[in-house]
């Protein structure tokens, strides 16, 4: 055992993905696999609290566009194409606008991305006169759960697994949170969340956020049935990280048991999120994984 060559965690992860995702995704898997192994492409989430009116124009000059505002237009084009296809097949049924995209129309969230194939990198964020940074770099797909949550004015919102804080910051950008509870079981990751709030959010808005480090599975014992909207963005295999980074890789052999128990942990967190919501409230469950065991199976 001491002299056997060490198999990299990234290699184990990719072997696992090739075995399971190729069955799940079929002909789509080769292009998805290539995407996983490409350099991560970031979006720039504009900070509405910073005095940075010049930033949209600056980014547009670089050929970046706000994918949130473009979404309804692209959805309409897709629906027209689908309707044309249905007409060609003799179908009479129409299609309705996606609730996610309807939510994004009225959202104050703006996130700029470069076009497909353009791998230009954004400059580092700059502070305004008060020291608030002008944008936050994140994977643009991470905004989709926030848009799906469709926060309304004065909603009480819970981000059950909040750290490192990108989605928490995006929730605050809506300007609608009457109160935001940001929780994460990891104290070290919660410190990162505090740093983001101090770098991007003025004190009067930070005062509407309560940051805690409870075990999310026990949240209903803390404040059950009190939130209009609950985001349950659970720990998962974080597929891109697992395929690309050795550091803190959940496919390391020492973390096998932890990885196998993920769907149970995710189920417990989702149940806690449901119990945290008011009757008639809404819960969004999300992961950074393609695994059906961590997505569809948990929800079912």
C-alpha atoms as one frame of an Amber mdcrd trajectory, in Angstrom:
protein
   0.000   0.000   0.000   2.884   2.360   0.757   4.548   1.878  -2.628   1.466
   1.604  -4.875   1.010   4.623  -7.176  -1.558   7.076  -5.838  -4.608   7.484
  -8.061  -5.595  11.143  -8.304  -9.009  12.088  -6.916  -9.789  13.978 -10.130
  -9.160  10.792 -12.109 -11.462   8.805  -9.810 -14.135  11.491 -10.185 -13.920
  11.530 -13.975 -14.068   7.729 -14.117 -17.199   7.826 -11.939 -18.776  10.511
 -14.142 -17.940   8.600 -17.326 -19.550   5.480 -15.900 -22.749   7.028 -14.515
 -23.392  10.214 -16.510 -22.829   8.569 -19.886 -25.779   6.302 -19.069 -27.883
   9.186 -17.759 -27.116  11.729 -20.511 -26.404   9.428 -23.466 -25.288  11.317
 -26.561 -25.124  14.605 -24.624 -22.391  13.372 -22.293 -19.309  14.031 -24.517
 -20.136  17.749 -24.852 -21.082  18.024 -21.161 -17.800  16.278 -20.264 -15.852
  18.769 -22.362 -17.659  21.599 -20.566 -16.752  20.182 -17.150 -13.073  20.031
 -18.131 -12.910  23.554 -19.590 -11.669  26.522 -17.608 -14.484  27.922 -15.473
 -16.238  30.856 -17.106 -17.438  33.532 -14.708 -20.270  36.027 -14.748 -20.111
  39.479 -13.135 -23.020  40.022 -10.742 -23.497  43.794 -10.517 -23.598  45.211
  -7.004 -26.647  47.482  -6.771 -25.357  48.901  -3.479 -22.151  50.300  -5.017
 -21.914  53.634  -6.826 -20.916  52.003 -10.091 -23.242  53.318 -12.799 -20.365
  53.216 -15.289 -19.881  49.433 -15.005 -22.662  48.234 -17.384 -21.349  50.492
 -20.157 -17.784  49.372 -19.470 -18.768  45.688 -19.708 -20.905  46.202 -22.819
 -17.933  47.811 -24.567 -16.111  44.516 -23.932 -19.019  42.673 -25.639 -20.441
  41.277 -22.396 -24.227  41.134 -22.016 -26.654  40.774 -19.106 -27.895  37.198
 -19.454 -30.774  37.802 -17.002 -32.435  40.472 -19.152 -31.759  38.438 -22.302
 -33.461  35.333 -20.901 -37.113  36.288 -21.661 -36.212  37.169 -25.262 -34.389
  33.875 -25.738 -37.292  32.017 -24.130 -39.710  33.676 -26.548 -37.539  32.658
 -29.507 -37.426  29.102 -28.149 -41.204  29.059 -27.693 -41.762  30.338 -31.229
 -39.501  27.600 -32.551 -41.303  25.005 -30.454 -44.694  26.309 -31.576 -43.598
  26.115 -35.210 -42.500  22.547 -34.635 -45.831  21.682 -33.013 -47.731  23.285
 -35.875 -45.732  21.212 -38.336 -46.759  18.108 -36.404 -50.383  19.232 -36.261
 -50.353  19.963 -32.521 -52.724  22.572 -31.138 -51.288  22.996 -27.625 -49.401
  26.203 -26.821 -46.628  26.722 -24.313 -46.431  29.101 -21.395 -43.516  31.230
 -20.277 -41.237  29.510 -17.789 -41.869  30.721 -14.209 -38.093  31.104 -13.804
 -37.902  33.492 -16.736 -41.031  35.358 -15.656 -39.318  35.961 -12.321 -36.201
  37.229 -14.042 -38.137  39.880 -16.023 -38.924  41.927 -12.911 -35.691  41.064
 -11.119 -33.174  43.741 -10.237 -30.415  41.184 -10.644 -27.968  41.870 -13.466
 -25.177  39.466 -14.348 -22.890  40.055 -17.322 -21.309  37.200 -19.250 -19.193
  37.009 -22.382 -20.633  35.266 -25.469 -20.239  31.564 -26.023 -16.681  30.818
 -27.104 -15.345  34.120 -25.715 -12.973  33.310 -22.832 -12.155  36.919 -21.915
 -11.608  37.328 -18.179 -13.243  40.069 -16.137 -10.995  42.520 -14.323 -10.922
  42.249 -10.513 -13.738  44.085  -8.730 -13.020  47.722  -7.820 -14.253  49.593
  -4.710 -16.400  52.721  -4.923 -15.933  55.832  -2.748 -17.411  54.005   0.265
 -15.317  50.876  -0.293 -18.102  48.676  -1.710 -16.944  46.486  -4.607 -18.661
  47.029  -7.964 -19.355  43.410  -8.929 -18.999  39.841  -7.701 -17.501  37.160
  -9.935 -19.392  33.861  -9.814 -20.551  31.012 -12.020 -23.570  32.587 -13.731
 -25.533  29.322 -13.425 -25.461  29.814  -9.650 -27.979  32.640 -10.125 -30.648
  30.313 -11.498 -31.809  29.027  -8.073 -32.057  32.644  -6.849 -34.162  33.646
  -9.864 -36.339  30.573  -9.410 -37.001  31.578  -5.788 -38.698  34.758  -7.116
 -38.395  36.801  -3.937 -41.258  39.282  -3.460 -41.255  42.548  -1.447 -40.894
  42.022   2.330 -40.432  38.249   2.054 -38.698  36.509   4.931 -36.015  34.423
   3.201 -33.822  31.577   4.467 -30.594  30.547   2.719 -30.044  27.270   4.561
 -26.544  26.423   3.223 -25.373  29.949   2.466 -21.558  29.982   2.461 -19.443
  31.114   0.746 -22.123  33.729   0.007 -22.663  34.308  -3.722 -26.345  33.352
  -3.643 -26.881  35.288  -0.398 -25.455  38.384  -2.091 -27.667  37.790  -5.139
 -30.771  37.514  -2.906 -29.917  40.896  -1.385 -29.554  42.433  -4.869 -33.305
  41.982  -5.398 -33.933  44.624  -2.718 -36.999  42.634  -1.665 -35.865  40.688
   1.411 -37.737  41.871   4.490 -35.350  39.680   6.457 -32.678  37.259   5.244
 -31.367  34.406   7.381 -28.046  33.087   6.034 -26.943  29.840   7.660 -24.056
  27.457   7.145 -22.847  24.666   9.408 -19.176  25.489   8.710 -17.845  28.289
  10.913 -14.844  28.858   8.612 -17.111  29.180   5.564 -19.398  31.502   7.525
 -16.388  33.805   8.042 -16.076  33.995   4.248 -19.780  34.918   4.093 -19.192
  37.769   6.566 -16.308  39.020   4.409 -18.506  39.125   1.301 -21.293  40.975
   3.130 -18.827  43.581   4.410 -17.231  44.002   0.968 -20.489  44.418  -0.962
 -23.334  45.447   1.347 -23.841  48.685   3.345 -24.365  48.394   7.111 -28.065
  49.307   7.050 -28.719  46.363   4.709 -26.377  44.007   6.588 -28.495  44.692
   9.671 -31.421  42.918   7.947 -29.306  39.744   7.585 -28.806  37.237  10.403
 -25.797  34.937   9.902 -25.776  31.666  11.863 -23.816  28.392  11.946 -26.447
  25.837  12.897 -26.589  22.329  11.467 -29.160  22.977   8.730 -30.800  19.620
   9.378 -32.008  20.942  12.744 -33.314  24.283  11.485 -36.990  23.455  12.163
 -36.076  23.276  15.865 -34.713  26.838  15.632 -37.340  28.685  13.589 -39.790
  26.295  11.971 -42.606  27.486   9.708 -41.529  31.143   9.535 -40.175  31.838
   6.014 -41.913  32.795   2.765 -38.983  31.558   0.640 -36.313  28.962   1.420
 -33.218  28.207  -0.667 -31.704  24.764  -0.029 -28.459  24.782  -2.028 -27.010
  21.593  -0.602 -23.460  20.216  -0.316 -22.865  17.875  -3.269 -20.108  16.346
  -5.383 -19.541  19.778  -7.050 -18.762  18.027 -10.318 -16.531  20.646 -11.960
 -14.374  20.997  -8.839 -14.170  17.208  -8.457 -13.031  16.775 -12.061 -10.508
  19.626 -11.986  -9.104  20.196  -8.470  -7.257  17.839  -6.119  -7.637  20.196
  -3.162 -10.592  19.290  -0.892 -11.835  16.741  -3.459 -14.762  14.639  -2.229
 -13.579  11.723  -4.399 -10.482  11.328  -2.227 -10.470   7.794  -0.861 -10.605
   9.078   2.715 -13.945  10.764   1.909 -15.677   7.758   0.327 -18.165   7.320
   3.168 -18.935  11.045   3.212 -19.612  10.965  -0.522 -21.857   7.919  -0.267
 -23.912   9.610   2.459 -24.488  12.810   0.457 -28.008  11.921  -0.805 -29.131
  11.224   2.778 -27.665  14.541   3.978 -29.323  16.329   1.054 -32.681  14.722
   1.849 -32.431  15.773   5.504 -31.566  19.351   4.532 -34.456  19.508   2.052
 -36.879  18.221   4.694 -35.594  20.859   7.137 -36.051  23.533   4.463 -39.632
  22.460   3.861 -40.370  22.550   7.598 -38.792  26.025   7.819 -41.262  27.415
   5.261 -44.625  28.944   6.129 -47.730  27.122   4.844 -47.942  28.199   1.193
 -44.265  29.179   1.153 -41.840  28.134  -1.572 -38.669  26.042  -1.444 -35.971
  25.783  -4.126 -33.613  22.790  -3.950 -30.391  23.015  -5.960 -27.017  21.311
  -6.393 -23.830  21.768  -8.438 -24.050  18.145  -9.613 -25.472  16.282 -12.606
 -26.146  13.189 -10.485 -29.776  11.947 -10.523 -29.123  10.433  -7.068 -28.452
  13.931  -5.737 -31.187  15.692  -7.718 -34.325  13.898  -8.959 -34.064  11.052
  -6.457 -33.777  13.392  -3.472 -36.798  15.428  -4.600 -38.844  12.289  -5.327
